[in-house]
PDB file of C-alpha atoms in Angstrom:
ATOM      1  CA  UNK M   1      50.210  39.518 116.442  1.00 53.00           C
ATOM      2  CA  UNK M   2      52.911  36.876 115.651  1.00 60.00           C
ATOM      3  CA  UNK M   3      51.579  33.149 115.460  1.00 73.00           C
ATOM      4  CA  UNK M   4      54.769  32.769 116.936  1.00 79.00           C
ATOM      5  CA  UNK M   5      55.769  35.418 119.409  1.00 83.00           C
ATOM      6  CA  UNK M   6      59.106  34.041 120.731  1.00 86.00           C
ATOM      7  CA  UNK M   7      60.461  32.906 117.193  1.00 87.00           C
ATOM      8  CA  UNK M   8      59.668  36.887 116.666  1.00 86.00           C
ATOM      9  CA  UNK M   9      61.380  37.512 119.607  1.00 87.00           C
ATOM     10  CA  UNK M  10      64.237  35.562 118.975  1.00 90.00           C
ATOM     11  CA  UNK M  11      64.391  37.516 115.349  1.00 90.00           C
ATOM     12  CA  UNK M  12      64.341  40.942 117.131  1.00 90.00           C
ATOM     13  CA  UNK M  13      67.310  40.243 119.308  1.00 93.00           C
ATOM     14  CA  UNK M  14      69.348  38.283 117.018  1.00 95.00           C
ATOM     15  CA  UNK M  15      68.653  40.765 114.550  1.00 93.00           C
ATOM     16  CA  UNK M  16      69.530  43.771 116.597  1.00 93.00           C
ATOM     17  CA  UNK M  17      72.877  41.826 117.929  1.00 95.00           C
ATOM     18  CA  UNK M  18      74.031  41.507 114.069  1.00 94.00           C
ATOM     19  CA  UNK M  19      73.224  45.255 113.523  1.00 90.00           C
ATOM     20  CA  UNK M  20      75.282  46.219 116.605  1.00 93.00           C
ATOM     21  CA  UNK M  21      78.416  43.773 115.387  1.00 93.00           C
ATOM     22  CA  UNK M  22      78.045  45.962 112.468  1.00 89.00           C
ATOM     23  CA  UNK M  23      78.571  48.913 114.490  1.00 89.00           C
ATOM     24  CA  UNK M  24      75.419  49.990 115.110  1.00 90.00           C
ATOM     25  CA  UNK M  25      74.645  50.903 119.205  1.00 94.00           C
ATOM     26  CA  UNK M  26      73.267  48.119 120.787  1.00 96.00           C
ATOM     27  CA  UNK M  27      70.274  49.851 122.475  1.00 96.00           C
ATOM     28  CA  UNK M  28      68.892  52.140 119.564  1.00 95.00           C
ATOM     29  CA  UNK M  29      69.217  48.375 117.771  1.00 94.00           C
ATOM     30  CA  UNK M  30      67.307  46.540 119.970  1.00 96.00           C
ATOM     31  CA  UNK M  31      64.247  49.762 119.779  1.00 96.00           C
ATOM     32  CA  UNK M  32      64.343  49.945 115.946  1.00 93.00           C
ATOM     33  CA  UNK M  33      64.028  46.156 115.816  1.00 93.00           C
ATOM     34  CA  UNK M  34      61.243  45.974 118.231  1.00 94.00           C
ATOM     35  CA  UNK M  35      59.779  48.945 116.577  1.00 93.00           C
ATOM     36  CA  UNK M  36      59.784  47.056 113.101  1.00 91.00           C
ATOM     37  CA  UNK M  37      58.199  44.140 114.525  1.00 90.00           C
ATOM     38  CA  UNK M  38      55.394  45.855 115.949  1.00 90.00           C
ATOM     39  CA  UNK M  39      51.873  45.449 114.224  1.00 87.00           C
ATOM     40  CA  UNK M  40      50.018  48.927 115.872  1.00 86.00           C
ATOM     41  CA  UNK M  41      52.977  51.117 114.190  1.00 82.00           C
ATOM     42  CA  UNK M  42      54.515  52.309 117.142  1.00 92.00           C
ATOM     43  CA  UNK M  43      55.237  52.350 120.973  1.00 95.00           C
ATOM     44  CA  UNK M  44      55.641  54.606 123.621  1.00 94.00           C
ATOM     45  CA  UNK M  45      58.967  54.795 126.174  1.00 95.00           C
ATOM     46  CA  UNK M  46      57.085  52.681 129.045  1.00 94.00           C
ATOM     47  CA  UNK M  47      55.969  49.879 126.561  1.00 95.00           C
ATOM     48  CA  UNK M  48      59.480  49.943 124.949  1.00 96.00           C
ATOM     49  CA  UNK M  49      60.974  49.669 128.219  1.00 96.00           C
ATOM     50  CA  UNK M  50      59.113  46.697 129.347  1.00 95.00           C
ATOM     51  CA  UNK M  51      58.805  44.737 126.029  1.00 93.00           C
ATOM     52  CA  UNK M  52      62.805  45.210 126.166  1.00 94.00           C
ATOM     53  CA  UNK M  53      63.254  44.696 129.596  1.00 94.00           C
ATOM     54  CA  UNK M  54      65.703  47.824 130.262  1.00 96.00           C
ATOM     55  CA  UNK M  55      65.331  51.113 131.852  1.00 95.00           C
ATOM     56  CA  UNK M  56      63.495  54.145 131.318  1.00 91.00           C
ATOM     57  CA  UNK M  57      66.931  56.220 130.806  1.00 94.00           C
ATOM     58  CA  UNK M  58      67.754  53.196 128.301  1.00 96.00           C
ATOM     59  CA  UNK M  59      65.288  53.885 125.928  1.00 96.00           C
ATOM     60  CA  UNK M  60      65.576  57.678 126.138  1.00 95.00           C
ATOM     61  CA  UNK M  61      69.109  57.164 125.264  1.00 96.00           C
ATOM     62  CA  UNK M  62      68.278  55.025 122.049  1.00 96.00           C
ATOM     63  CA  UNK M  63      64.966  56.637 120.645  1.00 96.00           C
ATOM     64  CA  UNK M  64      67.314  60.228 120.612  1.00 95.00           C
ATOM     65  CA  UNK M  65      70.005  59.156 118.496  1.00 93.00           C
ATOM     66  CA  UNK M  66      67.217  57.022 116.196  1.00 92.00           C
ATOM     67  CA  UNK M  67      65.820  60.331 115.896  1.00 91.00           C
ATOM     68  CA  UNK M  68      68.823  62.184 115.212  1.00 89.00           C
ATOM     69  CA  UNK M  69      69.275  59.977 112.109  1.00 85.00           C
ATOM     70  CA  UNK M  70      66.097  59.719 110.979  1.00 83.00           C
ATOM     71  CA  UNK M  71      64.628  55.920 111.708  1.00 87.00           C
ATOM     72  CA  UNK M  72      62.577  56.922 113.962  1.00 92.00           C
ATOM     73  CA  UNK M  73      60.280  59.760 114.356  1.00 91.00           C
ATOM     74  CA  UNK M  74      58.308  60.725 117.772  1.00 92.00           C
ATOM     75  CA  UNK M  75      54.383  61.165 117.531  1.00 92.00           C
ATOM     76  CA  UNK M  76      52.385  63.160 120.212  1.00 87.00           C
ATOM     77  CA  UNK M  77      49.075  60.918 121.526  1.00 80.00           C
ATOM     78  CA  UNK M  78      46.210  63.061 121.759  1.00 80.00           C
ATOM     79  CA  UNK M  79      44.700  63.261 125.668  1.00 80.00           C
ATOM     80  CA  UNK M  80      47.912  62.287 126.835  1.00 78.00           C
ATOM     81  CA  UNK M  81      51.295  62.876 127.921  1.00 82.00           C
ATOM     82  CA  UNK M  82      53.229  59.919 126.415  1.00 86.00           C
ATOM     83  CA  UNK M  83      54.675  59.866 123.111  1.00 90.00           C
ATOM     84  CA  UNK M  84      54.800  57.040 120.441  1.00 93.00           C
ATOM     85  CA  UNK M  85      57.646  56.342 118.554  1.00 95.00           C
ATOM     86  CA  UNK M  86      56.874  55.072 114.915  1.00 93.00           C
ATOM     87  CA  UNK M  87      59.079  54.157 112.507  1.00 90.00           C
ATOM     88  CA  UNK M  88      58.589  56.588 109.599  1.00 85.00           C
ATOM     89  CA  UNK M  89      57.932  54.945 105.741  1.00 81.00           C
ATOM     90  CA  UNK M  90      61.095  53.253 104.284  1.00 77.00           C
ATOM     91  CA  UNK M  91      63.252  54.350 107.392  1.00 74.00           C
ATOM     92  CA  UNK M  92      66.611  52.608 106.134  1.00 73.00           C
ATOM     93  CA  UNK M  93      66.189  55.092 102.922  1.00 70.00           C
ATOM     94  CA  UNK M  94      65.415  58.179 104.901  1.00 70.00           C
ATOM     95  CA  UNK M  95      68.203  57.580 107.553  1.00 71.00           C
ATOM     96  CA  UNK M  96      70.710  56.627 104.379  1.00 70.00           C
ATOM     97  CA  UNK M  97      69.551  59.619 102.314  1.00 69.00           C
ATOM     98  CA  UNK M  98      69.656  62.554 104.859  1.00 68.00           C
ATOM     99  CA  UNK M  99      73.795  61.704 105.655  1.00 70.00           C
ATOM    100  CA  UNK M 100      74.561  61.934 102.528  1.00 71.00           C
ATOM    101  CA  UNK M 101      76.170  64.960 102.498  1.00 81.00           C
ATOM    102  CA  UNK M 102      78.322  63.665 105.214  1.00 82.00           C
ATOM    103  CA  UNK M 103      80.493  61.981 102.600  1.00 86.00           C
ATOM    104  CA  UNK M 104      82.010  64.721 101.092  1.00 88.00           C
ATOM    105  CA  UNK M 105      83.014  66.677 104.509  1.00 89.00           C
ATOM    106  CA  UNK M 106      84.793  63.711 105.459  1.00 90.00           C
ATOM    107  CA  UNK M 107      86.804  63.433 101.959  1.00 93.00           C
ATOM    108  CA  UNK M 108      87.329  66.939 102.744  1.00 93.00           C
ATOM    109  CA  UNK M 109      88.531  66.280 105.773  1.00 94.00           C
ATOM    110  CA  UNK M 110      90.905  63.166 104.670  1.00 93.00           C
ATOM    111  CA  UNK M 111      92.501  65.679 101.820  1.00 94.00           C
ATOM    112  CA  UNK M 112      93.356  68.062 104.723  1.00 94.00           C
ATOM    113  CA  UNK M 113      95.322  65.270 106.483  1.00 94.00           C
ATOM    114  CA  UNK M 114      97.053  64.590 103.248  1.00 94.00           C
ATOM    115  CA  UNK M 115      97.612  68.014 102.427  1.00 94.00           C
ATOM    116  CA  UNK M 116      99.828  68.382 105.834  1.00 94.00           C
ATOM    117  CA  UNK M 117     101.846  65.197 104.879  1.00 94.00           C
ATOM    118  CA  UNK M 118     104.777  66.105 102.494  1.00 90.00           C
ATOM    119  CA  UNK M 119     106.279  62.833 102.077  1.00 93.00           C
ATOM    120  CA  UNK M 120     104.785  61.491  98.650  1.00 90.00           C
ATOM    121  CA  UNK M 121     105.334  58.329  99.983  1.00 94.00           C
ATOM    122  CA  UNK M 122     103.777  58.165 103.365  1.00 94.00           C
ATOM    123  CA  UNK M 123     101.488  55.223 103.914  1.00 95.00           C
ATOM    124  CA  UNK M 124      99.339  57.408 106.218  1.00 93.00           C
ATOM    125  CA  UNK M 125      99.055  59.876 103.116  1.00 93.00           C
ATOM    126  CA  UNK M 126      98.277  57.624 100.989  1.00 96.00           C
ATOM    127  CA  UNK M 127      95.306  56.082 103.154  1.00 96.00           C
ATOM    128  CA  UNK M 128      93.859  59.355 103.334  1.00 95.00           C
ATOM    129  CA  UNK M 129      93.711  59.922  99.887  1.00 96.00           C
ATOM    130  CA  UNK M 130      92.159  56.391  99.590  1.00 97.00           C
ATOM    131  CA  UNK M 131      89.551  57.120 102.453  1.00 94.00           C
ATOM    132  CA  UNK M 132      88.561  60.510  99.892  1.00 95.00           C
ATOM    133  CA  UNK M 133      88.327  58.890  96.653  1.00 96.00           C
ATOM    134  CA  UNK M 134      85.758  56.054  98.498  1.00 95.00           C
ATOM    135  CA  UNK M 135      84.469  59.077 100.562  1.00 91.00           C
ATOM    136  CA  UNK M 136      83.618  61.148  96.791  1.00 94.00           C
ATOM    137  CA  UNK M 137      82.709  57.257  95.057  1.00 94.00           C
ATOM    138  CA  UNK M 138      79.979  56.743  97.744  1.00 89.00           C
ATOM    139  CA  UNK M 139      78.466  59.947  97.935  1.00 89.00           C
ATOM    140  CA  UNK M 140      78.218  59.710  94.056  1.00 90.00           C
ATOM    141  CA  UNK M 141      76.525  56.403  94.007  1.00 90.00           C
ATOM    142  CA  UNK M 142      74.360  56.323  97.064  1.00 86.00           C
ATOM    143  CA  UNK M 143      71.914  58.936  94.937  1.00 85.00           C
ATOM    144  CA  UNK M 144      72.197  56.486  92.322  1.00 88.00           C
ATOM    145  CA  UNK M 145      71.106  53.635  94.518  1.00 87.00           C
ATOM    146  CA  UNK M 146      68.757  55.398  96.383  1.00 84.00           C
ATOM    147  CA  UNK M 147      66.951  55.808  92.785  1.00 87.00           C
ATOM    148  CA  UNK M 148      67.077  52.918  92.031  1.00 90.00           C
ATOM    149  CA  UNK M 149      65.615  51.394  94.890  1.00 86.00           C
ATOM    150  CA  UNK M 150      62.629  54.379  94.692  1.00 85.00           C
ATOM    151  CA  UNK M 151      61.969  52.201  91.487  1.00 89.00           C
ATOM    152  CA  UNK M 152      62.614  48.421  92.697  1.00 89.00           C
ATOM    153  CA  UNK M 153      59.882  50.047  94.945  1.00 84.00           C
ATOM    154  CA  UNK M 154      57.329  51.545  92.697  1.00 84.00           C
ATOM    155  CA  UNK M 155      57.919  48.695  90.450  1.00 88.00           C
ATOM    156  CA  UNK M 156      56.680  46.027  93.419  1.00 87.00           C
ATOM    157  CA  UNK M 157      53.570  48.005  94.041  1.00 82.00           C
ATOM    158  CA  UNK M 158      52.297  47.807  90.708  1.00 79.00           C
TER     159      UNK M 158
END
């Protein structure tokens, strides 16, 4: 338990608002922040709804999609019928490394659009051929970071 529980408050929500300028959804935001914070490891729906102050539907809505990309995982409670939702280990890797291969279908995808523009000298052409090259650059490097983070890791637990 914080020493401090509204300066931790204060942290969750200011923290979630700066994820969701980033373009992160406000509500799955304002769960995976409150989930971070949490000392037991995890909540269910009904204690996420009333820590957060929102709806039932709200939360449903926001611990989906932080399942569909992998920050948050959902844990059965044995002898009853709610669920917790935990954060798994390193979720910011786990979410980052599983989209990975996301990167090349959408250089794919931007070399299409180019590939129906004939004029050489099309602006739109040659953003799409810009949006590949970054699209092939990141999906080279993120392995490379993700490694090297694996060690910045294993390195701070020796």
């Amino acid at each position: 338990m914080a020493e401090n529980e509204q300066a931790l408050n204060d942290v969750v929500e200011r923290s979630a608002a700066i994820l969701t300028s980033a373009g992160f959804p406000k509500m799955p935001a304002r769960v995976v922040m409150a989930l971070t914070v949490e000392e037991s490891g995890g909540l269910t729906a009904v204690e996420l709804s009333e820590q957060l102050g929102v709806s039932a539907a709200a939360i449903s809505g926001a611990v989906r999609y932080l399942q569909q990309i992998g920050i948050v995982r959902r844990v059965a409670q044995t002898g009853s019928r709610r669920d917790r939702y935990e954060l798994p280990e390193d979720p910011w890797y786990a979410a980052l490394a599983s989209k990975n291969e996301i990167y090349e279908v959408l250089a794919a995808q931007a070399d299409a659009g180019a590939a129906s523009i004939t004029d050489p000298t099309s602006i739109a052409r040659a953003r799409l051929l810009e949006m590949a090259d970054f699209y092939r650059f990141f999906g080279r490097r993120v392995p490379e970071l993700l490694e090297e983070w694996e060690q910045l890791r294993s390195d701070q637990a020796d």
